PDB file of C-alpha atoms in Angstrom:
ATOM      1  CA  UNK O   1     113.932 136.669 117.239  1.00 78.00           C
ATOM      2  CA  UNK O   2     112.383 135.833 120.830  1.00 85.00           C
ATOM      3  CA  UNK O   3     108.784 135.767 121.151  1.00 86.00           C
ATOM      4  CA  UNK O   4     106.721 134.533 124.581  1.00 88.00           C
ATOM      5  CA  UNK O   5     103.264 134.001 124.646  1.00 89.00           C
ATOM      6  CA  UNK O   6     101.434 134.459 127.896  1.00 90.00           C
ATOM      7  CA  UNK O   7      98.449 132.285 128.838  1.00 90.00           C
ATOM      8  CA  UNK O   8      96.498 133.090 131.899  1.00 88.00           C
ATOM      9  CA  UNK O   9      93.545 130.059 133.168  1.00 85.00           C
ATOM     10  CA  UNK O  10      94.447 128.489 129.766  1.00 82.00           C
ATOM     11  CA  UNK O  11      92.838 132.139 127.636  1.00 86.00           C
ATOM     12  CA  UNK O  12      95.484 133.202 125.537  1.00 83.00           C
ATOM     13  CA  UNK O  13      96.709 136.987 126.577  1.00 85.00           C
ATOM     14  CA  UNK O  14      99.199 137.581 123.208  1.00 86.00           C
ATOM     15  CA  UNK O  15     102.777 138.232 123.431  1.00 86.00           C
ATOM     16  CA  UNK O  16     105.108 140.172 125.830  1.00 88.00           C
ATOM     17  CA  UNK O  17     108.314 141.315 125.806  1.00 89.00           C
ATOM     18  CA  UNK O  18     110.181 138.875 126.750  1.00 88.00           C
ATOM     19  CA  UNK O  19     111.692 141.550 129.737  1.00 88.00           C
ATOM     20  CA  UNK O  20     107.908 141.097 131.092  1.00 88.00           C
ATOM     21  CA  UNK O  21     107.910 137.523 131.153  1.00 88.00           C
ATOM     22  CA  UNK O  22     108.730 137.275 134.852  1.00 87.00           C
ATOM     23  CA  UNK O  23     106.628 139.775 135.724  1.00 87.00           C
ATOM     24  CA  UNK O  24     104.047 138.266 134.185  1.00 86.00           C
ATOM     25  CA  UNK O  25     104.445 134.589 135.900  1.00 87.00           C
ATOM     26  CA  UNK O  26     104.504 136.250 139.294  1.00 85.00           C
ATOM     27  CA  UNK O  27     101.628 137.962 138.935  1.00 84.00           C
ATOM     28  CA  UNK O  28      98.986 134.880 139.031  1.00 83.00           C
ATOM     29  CA  UNK O  29      99.848 131.297 139.558  1.00 84.00           C
ATOM     30  CA  UNK O  30      97.612 129.978 136.621  1.00 85.00           C
ATOM     31  CA  UNK O  31      99.681 132.572 134.250  1.00 89.00           C
ATOM     32  CA  UNK O  32     101.753 130.156 131.849  1.00 89.00           C
ATOM     33  CA  UNK O  33     104.123 131.161 129.296  1.00 90.00           C
ATOM     34  CA  UNK O  34     105.913 129.858 125.973  1.00 90.00           C
ATOM     35  CA  UNK O  35     108.772 131.490 124.925  1.00 90.00           C
ATOM     36  CA  UNK O  36     109.447 130.713 121.541  1.00 88.00           C
ATOM     37  CA  UNK O  37     113.563 131.570 119.948  1.00 87.00           C
ATOM     38  CA  UNK O  38     113.983 131.128 116.846  1.00 84.00           C
ATOM     39  CA  UNK O  39     118.179 130.846 116.293  1.00 82.00           C
ATOM     40  CA  UNK O  40     118.963 131.798 119.386  1.00 82.00           C
ATOM     41  CA  UNK O  41     122.175 133.678 119.973  1.00 81.00           C
ATOM     42  CA  UNK O  42     124.212 134.339 123.283  1.00 84.00           C
ATOM     43  CA  UNK O  43     122.299 137.669 124.152  1.00 86.00           C
ATOM     44  CA  UNK O  44     119.080 135.819 123.236  1.00 84.00           C
ATOM     45  CA  UNK O  45     120.249 132.665 126.004  1.00 85.00           C
ATOM     46  CA  UNK O  46     121.178 136.049 128.338  1.00 86.00           C
ATOM     47  CA  UNK O  47     117.638 137.335 128.189  1.00 88.00           C
ATOM     48  CA  UNK O  48     116.137 133.901 129.094  1.00 88.00           C
ATOM     49  CA  UNK O  49     118.493 133.533 131.728  1.00 86.00           C
ATOM     50  CA  UNK O  50     116.948 137.001 133.330  1.00 85.00           C
ATOM     51  CA  UNK O  51     113.605 134.731 133.385  1.00 87.00           C
ATOM     52  CA  UNK O  52     114.986 131.227 134.681  1.00 87.00           C
ATOM     53  CA  UNK O  53     118.495 129.796 135.699  1.00 86.00           C
ATOM     54  CA  UNK O  54     119.145 127.304 133.119  1.00 86.00           C
ATOM     55  CA  UNK O  55     122.104 124.750 133.424  1.00 87.00           C
ATOM     56  CA  UNK O  56     125.605 125.302 131.908  1.00 86.00           C
ATOM     57  CA  UNK O  57     124.745 122.153 129.578  1.00 86.00           C
ATOM     58  CA  UNK O  58     120.954 123.550 128.511  1.00 85.00           C
ATOM     59  CA  UNK O  59     122.918 126.572 127.448  1.00 83.00           C
ATOM     60  CA  UNK O  60     125.533 124.424 125.519  1.00 83.00           C
ATOM     61  CA  UNK O  61     122.967 122.261 124.033  1.00 82.00           C
ATOM     62  CA  UNK O  62     120.593 125.251 122.823  1.00 80.00           C
ATOM     63  CA  UNK O  63     123.957 126.238 121.004  1.00 79.00           C
ATOM     64  CA  UNK O  64     124.746 123.068 118.995  1.00 80.00           C
ATOM     65  CA  UNK O  65     122.585 121.363 116.594  1.00 80.00           C
ATOM     66  CA  UNK O  66     122.601 118.257 115.172  1.00 80.00           C
ATOM     67  CA  UNK O  67     122.068 116.195 117.973  1.00 82.00           C
ATOM     68  CA  UNK O  68     120.479 112.859 118.660  1.00 84.00           C
ATOM     69  CA  UNK O  69     116.685 112.866 120.253  1.00 87.00           C
ATOM     70  CA  UNK O  70     116.733 113.144 123.875  1.00 89.00           C
ATOM     71  CA  UNK O  71     115.203 114.127 127.695  1.00 91.00           C
ATOM     72  CA  UNK O  72     117.281 115.542 129.951  1.00 90.00           C
ATOM     73  CA  UNK O  73     116.083 115.672 133.771  1.00 90.00           C
ATOM     74  CA  UNK O  74     117.573 118.697 136.130  1.00 89.00           C
ATOM     75  CA  UNK O  75     116.752 119.798 139.560  1.00 85.00           C
ATOM     76  CA  UNK O  76     113.749 122.116 138.755  1.00 87.00           C
ATOM     77  CA  UNK O  77     113.133 121.102 134.680  1.00 89.00           C
ATOM     78  CA  UNK O  78     113.736 118.842 131.663  1.00 91.00           C
ATOM     79  CA  UNK O  79     115.040 119.219 128.395  1.00 91.00           C
ATOM     80  CA  UNK O  80     113.760 117.308 125.105  1.00 92.00           C
ATOM     81  CA  UNK O  81     115.362 117.567 122.026  1.00 91.00           C
ATOM     82  CA  UNK O  82     113.073 116.769 118.605  1.00 89.00           C
ATOM     83  CA  UNK O  83     114.781 116.037 115.284  1.00 88.00           C
ATOM     84  CA  UNK O  84     111.247 116.912 113.262  1.00 86.00           C
ATOM     85  CA  UNK O  85     111.427 116.005 110.265  1.00 87.00           C
ATOM     86  CA  UNK O  86     109.434 117.068 106.475  1.00 85.00           C
ATOM     87  CA  UNK O  87     109.913 115.581 102.768  1.00 85.00           C
ATOM     88  CA  UNK O  88     110.559 117.588  99.830  1.00 84.00           C
ATOM     89  CA  UNK O  89     109.102 117.397  96.315  1.00 81.00           C
ATOM     90  CA  UNK O  90     111.552 114.760  95.841  1.00 81.00           C
ATOM     91  CA  UNK O  91     111.238 112.623  99.027  1.00 81.00           C
ATOM     92  CA  UNK O  92     114.479 114.017 100.611  1.00 86.00           C
ATOM     93  CA  UNK O  93     113.975 114.038 104.303  1.00 88.00           C
ATOM     94  CA  UNK O  94     114.761 117.560 106.175  1.00 86.00           C
ATOM     95  CA  UNK O  95     115.583 117.779 109.352  1.00 86.00           C
ATOM     96  CA  UNK O  96     114.071 120.544 111.169  1.00 84.00           C
ATOM     97  CA  UNK O  97     115.510 120.137 115.031  1.00 86.00           C
ATOM     98  CA  UNK O  98     113.686 121.658 118.018  1.00 88.00           C
ATOM     99  CA  UNK O  99     115.111 121.767 121.318  1.00 90.00           C
ATOM    100  CA  UNK O 100     112.496 122.410 124.629  1.00 91.00           C
ATOM    101  CA  UNK O 101     112.848 123.436 127.910  1.00 91.00           C
ATOM    102  CA  UNK O 102     109.962 122.653 130.251  1.00 92.00           C
ATOM    103  CA  UNK O 103     109.267 123.804 133.487  1.00 90.00           C
ATOM    104  CA  UNK O 104     106.095 124.092 135.914  1.00 87.00           C
ATOM    105  CA  UNK O 105     105.011 127.131 134.528  1.00 90.00           C
ATOM    106  CA  UNK O 106     106.662 128.029 131.691  1.00 91.00           C
ATOM    107  CA  UNK O 107     107.931 126.036 128.171  1.00 92.00           C
ATOM    108  CA  UNK O 108     111.195 127.257 126.074  1.00 91.00           C
ATOM    109  CA  UNK O 109     111.739 126.188 122.754  1.00 90.00           C
ATOM    110  CA  UNK O 110     115.073 126.590 119.938  1.00 88.00           C
ATOM    111  CA  UNK O 111     113.934 126.323 116.576  1.00 84.00           C
ATOM    112  CA  UNK O 112     116.947 126.678 113.574  1.00 78.00           C
ATOM    113  CA  UNK O 113     114.875 127.117 111.005  1.00 71.00           C
ATOM    114  CA  UNK O 114     112.138 129.654 110.167  1.00 60.00           C
ATOM    115  CA  UNK O 115     110.175 126.666 108.249  1.00 56.00           C
ATOM    116  CA  UNK O 116     109.125 124.958 111.367  1.00 64.00           C
ATOM    117  CA  UNK O 117     105.655 123.672 112.250  1.00 68.00           C
ATOM    118  CA  UNK O 118     106.308 124.745 115.559  1.00 75.00           C
ATOM    119  CA  UNK O 119     104.310 128.285 115.077  1.00 78.00           C
ATOM    120  CA  UNK O 120     101.357 125.795 114.204  1.00 83.00           C
ATOM    121  CA  UNK O 121     101.657 123.997 117.198  1.00 84.00           C
ATOM    122  CA  UNK O 122     101.476 127.530 119.259  1.00 82.00           C
ATOM    123  CA  UNK O 123      98.309 128.110 117.309  1.00 84.00           C
ATOM    124  CA  UNK O 124      97.180 125.281 118.504  1.00 86.00           C
ATOM    125  CA  UNK O 125      97.378 125.781 122.070  1.00 85.00           C
ATOM    126  CA  UNK O 126      95.985 128.659 121.865  1.00 84.00           C
ATOM    127  CA  UNK O 127      92.567 127.666 120.350  1.00 84.00           C
ATOM    128  CA  UNK O 128      92.525 124.243 122.867  1.00 83.00           C
ATOM    129  CA  UNK O 129      91.879 125.847 126.112  1.00 83.00           C
ATOM    130  CA  UNK O 130      91.098 122.566 127.510  1.00 84.00           C
ATOM    131  CA  UNK O 131      95.092 121.979 126.704  1.00 84.00           C
ATOM    132  CA  UNK O 132      96.375 125.295 127.765  1.00 84.00           C
ATOM    133  CA  UNK O 133      95.033 124.867 130.998  1.00 85.00           C
ATOM    134  CA  UNK O 134      97.292 122.207 131.691  1.00 87.00           C
ATOM    135  CA  UNK O 135     100.321 124.274 131.584  1.00 87.00           C
ATOM    136  CA  UNK O 136     103.503 123.696 129.781  1.00 90.00           C
ATOM    137  CA  UNK O 137     103.460 120.006 129.953  1.00 90.00           C
ATOM    138  CA  UNK O 138     100.319 120.156 127.545  1.00 90.00           C
ATOM    139  CA  UNK O 139     102.320 123.092 125.468  1.00 90.00           C
ATOM    140  CA  UNK O 140     104.865 120.014 125.248  1.00 92.00           C
ATOM    141  CA  UNK O 141     102.525 117.427 124.212  1.00 91.00           C
ATOM    142  CA  UNK O 142     101.089 119.452 121.600  1.00 91.00           C
ATOM    143  CA  UNK O 143     104.749 119.908 120.320  1.00 90.00           C
ATOM    144  CA  UNK O 144     105.753 116.382 120.381  1.00 91.00           C
ATOM    145  CA  UNK O 145     102.023 115.536 118.438  1.00 90.00           C
ATOM    146  CA  UNK O 146     102.390 117.552 115.680  1.00 89.00           C
ATOM    147  CA  UNK O 147     105.959 115.995 114.603  1.00 90.00           C
ATOM    148  CA  UNK O 148     104.974 112.299 115.502  1.00 91.00           C
ATOM    149  CA  UNK O 149     101.697 113.160 113.376  1.00 90.00           C
ATOM    150  CA  UNK O 150     104.636 114.310 110.606  1.00 90.00           C
ATOM    151  CA  UNK O 151     106.209 111.003 111.204  1.00 92.00           C
ATOM    152  CA  UNK O 152     103.543 108.849 110.903  1.00 91.00           C
ATOM    153  CA  UNK O 153     102.579 110.854 106.801  1.00 91.00           C
ATOM    154  CA  UNK O 154     105.989 110.525 106.135  1.00 92.00           C
ATOM    155  CA  UNK O 155     106.181 106.314 106.810  1.00 92.00           C
ATOM    156  CA  UNK O 156     102.794 106.167 105.015  1.00 91.00           C
ATOM    157  CA  UNK O 157     104.475 107.764 101.945  1.00 91.00           C
ATOM    158  CA  UNK O 158     107.055 105.756 102.336  1.00 92.00           C
ATOM    159  CA  UNK O 159     104.809 102.648 102.163  1.00 90.00           C
ATOM    160  CA  UNK O 160     103.337 103.739  98.777  1.00 90.00           C
ATOM    161  CA  UNK O 161     106.757 104.580  97.696  1.00 89.00           C
ATOM    162  CA  UNK O 162     107.481 100.992  98.215  1.00 90.00           C
ATOM    163  CA  UNK O 163     104.108  99.071  97.186  1.00 88.00           C
ATOM    164  CA  UNK O 164     105.476 101.177  93.729  1.00 88.00           C
ATOM    165  CA  UNK O 165     108.676 100.244  93.564  1.00 86.00           C
ATOM    166  CA  UNK O 166     108.215  96.318  94.620  1.00 84.00           C
ATOM    167  CA  UNK O 167     105.910  96.351  91.516  1.00 83.00           C
ATOM    168  CA  UNK O 168     108.603  97.930  89.492  1.00 81.00           C
ATOM    169  CA  UNK O 169     111.331  95.395  90.700  1.00 80.00           C
ATOM    170  CA  UNK O 170     108.779  92.540  89.590  1.00 76.00           C
ATOM    171  CA  UNK O 171     108.183  94.163  86.355  1.00 73.00           C
ATOM    172  CA  UNK O 172     111.894  95.043  85.443  1.00 61.00           C
ATOM    173  CA  UNK O 173     113.000  92.443  83.303  1.00 53.00           C
ATOM    174  CA  UNK O 174     116.157  93.761  82.836  1.00 52.00           C
ATOM    175  CA  UNK O 175     117.228  94.924  86.009  1.00 54.00           C
ATOM    176  CA  UNK O 176     118.024  98.542  85.016  1.00 59.00           C
ATOM    177  CA  UNK O 177     116.493 101.719  86.425  1.00 69.00           C
ATOM    178  CA  UNK O 178     114.905 100.474  89.404  1.00 81.00           C
ATOM    179  CA  UNK O 179     117.901  99.382  91.285  1.00 81.00           C
ATOM    180  CA  UNK O 180     119.472 102.880  92.451  1.00 83.00           C
ATOM    181  CA  UNK O 181     115.511 103.802  93.274  1.00 86.00           C
ATOM    182  CA  UNK O 182     115.332 100.802  95.486  1.00 88.00           C
ATOM    183  CA  UNK O 183     118.428 101.605  97.437  1.00 87.00           C
ATOM    184  CA  UNK O 184     118.053 105.478  97.890  1.00 88.00           C
ATOM    185  CA  UNK O 185     114.786 104.469  99.666  1.00 90.00           C
ATOM    186  CA  UNK O 186     115.981 102.417 101.538  1.00 90.00           C
ATOM    187  CA  UNK O 187     118.753 104.519 103.088  1.00 91.00           C
ATOM    188  CA  UNK O 188     116.256 107.293 103.056  1.00 91.00           C
ATOM    189  CA  UNK O 189     113.805 104.701 105.502  1.00 92.00           C
ATOM    190  CA  UNK O 190     117.055 103.740 107.724  1.00 91.00           C
ATOM    191  CA  UNK O 191     117.874 107.632 108.102  1.00 90.00           C
ATOM    192  CA  UNK O 192     113.781 108.224 109.490  1.00 92.00           C
ATOM    193  CA  UNK O 193     113.835 105.424 111.413  1.00 92.00           C
ATOM    194  CA  UNK O 194     116.895 105.751 113.456  1.00 90.00           C
ATOM    195  CA  UNK O 195     115.645 109.463 113.693  1.00 90.00           C
ATOM    196  CA  UNK O 196     112.196 108.567 114.875  1.00 91.00           C
ATOM    197  CA  UNK O 197     112.813 105.371 117.652  1.00 91.00           C
ATOM    198  CA  UNK O 198     114.615 107.768 120.333  1.00 91.00           C
ATOM    199  CA  UNK O 199     111.087 109.667 120.306  1.00 91.00           C
ATOM    200  CA  UNK O 200     109.514 106.687 121.938  1.00 90.00           C
ATOM    201  CA  UNK O 201     111.990 106.316 124.719  1.00 91.00           C
ATOM    202  CA  UNK O 202     111.190 110.301 125.237  1.00 91.00           C
ATOM    203  CA  UNK O 203     107.109 109.503 125.522  1.00 91.00           C
ATOM    204  CA  UNK O 204     107.820 106.705 127.611  1.00 90.00           C
ATOM    205  CA  UNK O 205     110.290 108.697 130.030  1.00 90.00           C
ATOM    206  CA  UNK O 206     107.379 111.427 130.350  1.00 89.00           C
ATOM    207  CA  UNK O 207     104.906 109.442 131.455  1.00 88.00           C
ATOM    208  CA  UNK O 208     106.450 107.845 133.734  1.00 87.00           C
ATOM    209  CA  UNK O 209     106.800 110.930 135.869  1.00 85.00           C
ATOM    210  CA  UNK O 210     103.575 111.860 137.725  1.00 81.00           C
ATOM    211  CA  UNK O 211     104.262 115.051 138.124  1.00 77.00           C
ATOM    212  CA  UNK O 212     104.570 115.852 134.378  1.00 82.00           C
ATOM    213  CA  UNK O 213     101.892 113.217 133.012  1.00 80.00           C
ATOM    214  CA  UNK O 214      98.914 114.159 134.826  1.00 83.00           C
ATOM    215  CA  UNK O 215      95.668 112.622 134.985  1.00 84.00           C
ATOM    216  CA  UNK O 216      94.220 114.341 132.826  1.00 86.00           C
ATOM    217  CA  UNK O 217      97.107 114.517 129.799  1.00 88.00           C
ATOM    218  CA  UNK O 218      98.057 110.616 130.323  1.00 89.00           C
ATOM    219  CA  UNK O 219      95.456 109.821 127.551  1.00 91.00           C
ATOM    220  CA  UNK O 220      97.018 112.288 125.607  1.00 91.00           C
ATOM    221  CA  UNK O 221     100.386 111.306 126.283  1.00 91.00           C
ATOM    222  CA  UNK O 222      99.316 107.547 125.798  1.00 91.00           C
ATOM    223  CA  UNK O 223      98.021 108.190 122.440  1.00 92.00           C
ATOM    224  CA  UNK O 224     101.086 109.985 121.551  1.00 92.00           C
ATOM    225  CA  UNK O 225     103.106 106.654 122.033  1.00 92.00           C
ATOM    226  CA  UNK O 226     100.929 104.560 120.255  1.00 93.00           C
ATOM    227  CA  UNK O 227     101.343 106.995 117.564  1.00 92.00           C
ATOM    228  CA  UNK O 228     105.092 106.315 117.875  1.00 92.00           C
ATOM    229  CA  UNK O 229     104.834 103.049 117.764  1.00 92.00           C
ATOM    230  CA  UNK O 230     102.809 102.711 114.912  1.00 92.00           C
ATOM    231  CA  UNK O 231     105.283 104.891 113.137  1.00 92.00           C
ATOM    232  CA  UNK O 232     107.860 102.548 113.858  1.00 93.00           C
ATOM    233  CA  UNK O 233     105.702  99.117 112.757  1.00 93.00           C
ATOM    234  CA  UNK O 234     105.773 101.411 109.573  1.00 91.00           C
ATOM    235  CA  UNK O 235     108.984 102.070 108.840  1.00 92.00           C
ATOM    236  CA  UNK O 236     110.046  98.451 109.843  1.00 93.00           C
ATOM    237  CA  UNK O 237     107.223  97.163 107.272  1.00 93.00           C
ATOM    238  CA  UNK O 238     108.567  99.603 104.434  1.00 92.00           C
ATOM    239  CA  UNK O 239     111.932  98.428 105.392  1.00 91.00           C
ATOM    240  CA  UNK O 240     111.471  94.991 105.212  1.00 92.00           C
ATOM    241  CA  UNK O 241     109.610  95.417 101.533  1.00 90.00           C
ATOM    242  CA  UNK O 242     112.175  97.121 100.235  1.00 90.00           C
ATOM    243  CA  UNK O 243     114.872  95.041 101.002  1.00 89.00           C
ATOM    244  CA  UNK O 244     112.431  92.121  99.696  1.00 87.00           C
ATOM    245  CA  UNK O 245     112.266  94.243  96.193  1.00 86.00           C
ATOM    246  CA  UNK O 246     115.840  94.202  96.150  1.00 86.00           C
ATOM    247  CA  UNK O 247     116.327  90.754  96.673  1.00 85.00           C
ATOM    248  CA  UNK O 248     114.210  90.438  93.917  1.00 82.00           C
ATOM    249  CA  UNK O 249     115.288  92.802  91.564  1.00 81.00           C
ATOM    250  CA  UNK O 250     119.028  90.712  92.051  1.00 81.00           C
ATOM    251  CA  UNK O 251     117.353  88.041  91.370  1.00 81.00           C
ATOM    252  CA  UNK O 252     116.033  88.643  88.372  1.00 79.00           C
ATOM    253  CA  UNK O 253     118.996  90.150  87.346  1.00 79.00           C
ATOM    254  CA  UNK O 254     120.484  86.708  88.067  1.00 81.00           C
ATOM    255  CA  UNK O 255     117.922  85.118  85.825  1.00 80.00           C
ATOM    256  CA  UNK O 256     118.478  87.330  83.071  1.00 80.00           C
ATOM    257  CA  UNK O 257     122.363  86.706  83.244  1.00 83.00           C
ATOM    258  CA  UNK O 258     122.050  82.830  83.359  1.00 84.00           C
ATOM    259  CA  UNK O 259     119.747  82.618  80.542  1.00 83.00           C
ATOM    260  CA  UNK O 260     122.291  85.279  78.428  1.00 85.00           C
ATOM    261  CA  UNK O 261     125.009  82.931  79.658  1.00 88.00           C
ATOM    262  CA  UNK O 262     122.823  79.877  78.118  1.00 84.00           C
ATOM    263  CA  UNK O 263     122.146  81.336  74.599  1.00 86.00           C
ATOM    264  CA  UNK O 264     125.971  82.482  74.476  1.00 88.00           C
ATOM    265  CA  UNK O 265     127.344  79.120  75.580  1.00 87.00           C
ATOM    266  CA  UNK O 266     124.353  76.872  73.140  1.00 86.00           C
ATOM    267  CA  UNK O 267     125.678  79.024  70.482  1.00 87.00           C
ATOM    268  CA  UNK O 268     129.141  78.972  70.675  1.00 87.00           C
ATOM    269  CA  UNK O 269     128.636  75.184  70.950  1.00 85.00           C
ATOM    270  CA  UNK O 270     126.897  74.626  68.002  1.00 85.00           C
ATOM    271  CA  UNK O 271     129.501  76.498  66.168  1.00 87.00           C
ATOM    272  CA  UNK O 272     132.482  74.848  67.536  1.00 87.00           C
ATOM    273  CA  UNK O 273     132.115  71.365  65.852  1.00 83.00           C
ATOM    274  CA  UNK O 274     131.981  73.020  62.181  1.00 86.00           C
ATOM    275  CA  UNK O 275     134.546  75.185  63.269  1.00 87.00           C
ATOM    276  CA  UNK O 276     136.514  71.959  64.421  1.00 86.00           C
ATOM    277  CA  UNK O 277     135.711  70.168  61.245  1.00 82.00           C
ATOM    278  CA  UNK O 278     136.480  72.944  59.097  1.00 83.00           C
ATOM    279  CA  UNK O 279     139.154  73.570  60.823  1.00 83.00           C
ATOM    280  CA  UNK O 280     140.650  70.015  60.571  1.00 80.00           C
ATOM    281  CA  UNK O 281     139.977  70.216  56.707  1.00 76.00           C
ATOM    282  CA  UNK O 282     141.444  73.819  56.071  1.00 76.00           C
ATOM    283  CA  UNK O 283     144.984  72.183  58.002  1.00 77.00           C
ATOM    284  CA  UNK O 284     147.524  72.461  54.755  1.00 72.00           C
ATOM    285  CA  UNK O 285     148.882  68.995  55.381  1.00 71.00           C
ATOM    286  CA  UNK O 286     150.046  67.090  52.150  1.00 72.00           C
ATOM    287  CA  UNK O 287     148.818  63.468  52.734  1.00 73.00           C
ATOM    288  CA  UNK O 288     145.434  63.556  54.757  1.00 74.00           C
ATOM    289  CA  UNK O 289     142.643  61.551  53.944  1.00 75.00           C
ATOM    290  CA  UNK O 290     139.583  62.471  51.849  1.00 72.00           C
ATOM    291  CA  UNK O 291     141.751  64.971  50.494  1.00 73.00           C
ATOM    292  CA  UNK O 292     141.050  63.135  46.833  1.00 75.00           C
ATOM    293  CA  UNK O 293     137.643  62.005  47.271  1.00 77.00           C
ATOM    294  CA  UNK O 294     135.342  63.603  44.931  1.00 77.00           C
ATOM    295  CA  UNK O 295     132.456  63.971  47.729  1.00 79.00           C
ATOM    296  CA  UNK O 296     134.629  64.821  50.629  1.00 78.00           C
ATOM    297  CA  UNK O 297     133.400  68.783  50.573  1.00 80.00           C
ATOM    298  CA  UNK O 298     129.712  67.707  50.055  1.00 83.00           C
ATOM    299  CA  UNK O 299     130.770  65.511  53.170  1.00 82.00           C
ATOM    300  CA  UNK O 300     132.053  68.277  54.958  1.00 82.00           C
ATOM    301  CA  UNK O 301     129.433  70.581  54.927  1.00 84.00           C
ATOM    302  CA  UNK O 302     126.887  68.251  55.100  1.00 88.00           C
ATOM    303  CA  UNK O 303     128.550  66.899  58.345  1.00 85.00           C
ATOM    304  CA  UNK O 304     128.698  70.249  59.474  1.00 85.00           C
ATOM    305  CA  UNK O 305     125.076  70.949  58.710  1.00 88.00           C
ATOM    306  CA  UNK O 306     123.709  68.048  60.823  1.00 87.00           C
ATOM    307  CA  UNK O 307     125.835  69.135  63.656  1.00 87.00           C
ATOM    308  CA  UNK O 308     124.779  71.798  63.921  1.00 86.00           C
ATOM    309  CA  UNK O 309     121.119  71.320  63.294  1.00 87.00           C
ATOM    310  CA  UNK O 310     121.080  68.536  66.120  1.00 87.00           C
ATOM    311  CA  UNK O 311     122.428  70.672  68.776  1.00 85.00           C
ATOM    312  CA  UNK O 312     120.274  73.522  67.778  1.00 84.00           C
ATOM    313  CA  UNK O 313     117.533  71.207  68.130  1.00 86.00           C
ATOM    314  CA  UNK O 314     118.955  69.862  71.843  1.00 86.00           C
ATOM    315  CA  UNK O 315     119.349  73.113  73.220  1.00 82.00           C
ATOM    316  CA  UNK O 316     116.167  74.076  71.905  1.00 84.00           C
ATOM    317  CA  UNK O 317     114.683  71.408  73.818  1.00 84.00           C
ATOM    318  CA  UNK O 318     116.415  72.151  77.138  1.00 82.00           C
ATOM    319  CA  UNK O 319     115.177  75.555  76.472  1.00 80.00           C
ATOM    320  CA  UNK O 320     118.644  76.952  75.945  1.00 79.00           C
ATOM    321  CA  UNK O 321     117.870  78.517  73.181  1.00 76.00           C
TER     322      UNK O 321
END
């Protein structure tokens, strides 16, 4: 589905059929357009190519999803691939990939998911004339800003989750219940950071091109870069907190295991001596000392009790029991 939004001197003029976009652009030098294509197919791309000629590699990228975030420069335009992210109620990341083609007077966006935040970005540019008048580079900024702001919100939520898991890791004496949550959260943060990291490079490359990053747009892209850097810092901090929590949880499990092994060893040692004594006197030999002694049975029991008591006191003193 194709939707073409027309702007003239920064004012939104509404939408027009895709066949009229070239006519609108040629009418006035101040006219800018934003073509949004949801789930574009070959027929949609053919309609767009009637408006602007695109490189075959751009067409190929538009038809194949699951690409890494990147920016590519061509003779008359440049393309940006973004991996916009959202979180569901269970904390799982939802990937909403967006492709953008930026020309001097036209922005073309391809998106696959109807739940994308791109319509909100279009509404924002329609309501902010000071940005709309700057043209497609400003349109791209608004789209990038929405994506990076969502990155930052996700990173902040990850930080809250990490703090909660860290507290649970310290409180969980048994070492059960929190380990899976820690590993799952760390995996999500790793995926998140891999997705966010290329955006910094994209913004840097755009800022290095004065024909795109004009004097009026420079503060906006500078702020965008700052948000991207803050997001990466958040992700790194969260990853460090989770790794520390995992190590803490593992140390607690190891300490708990050591305590259990000490107790088992202590009780085994306490029972060993009485078992040895009873085993010796339980052998069925005819000639053994003390077999005919009147107090032999009582002495054997007393020896068992004394050695068990002495070992118990020793292990308690060493905090093994």
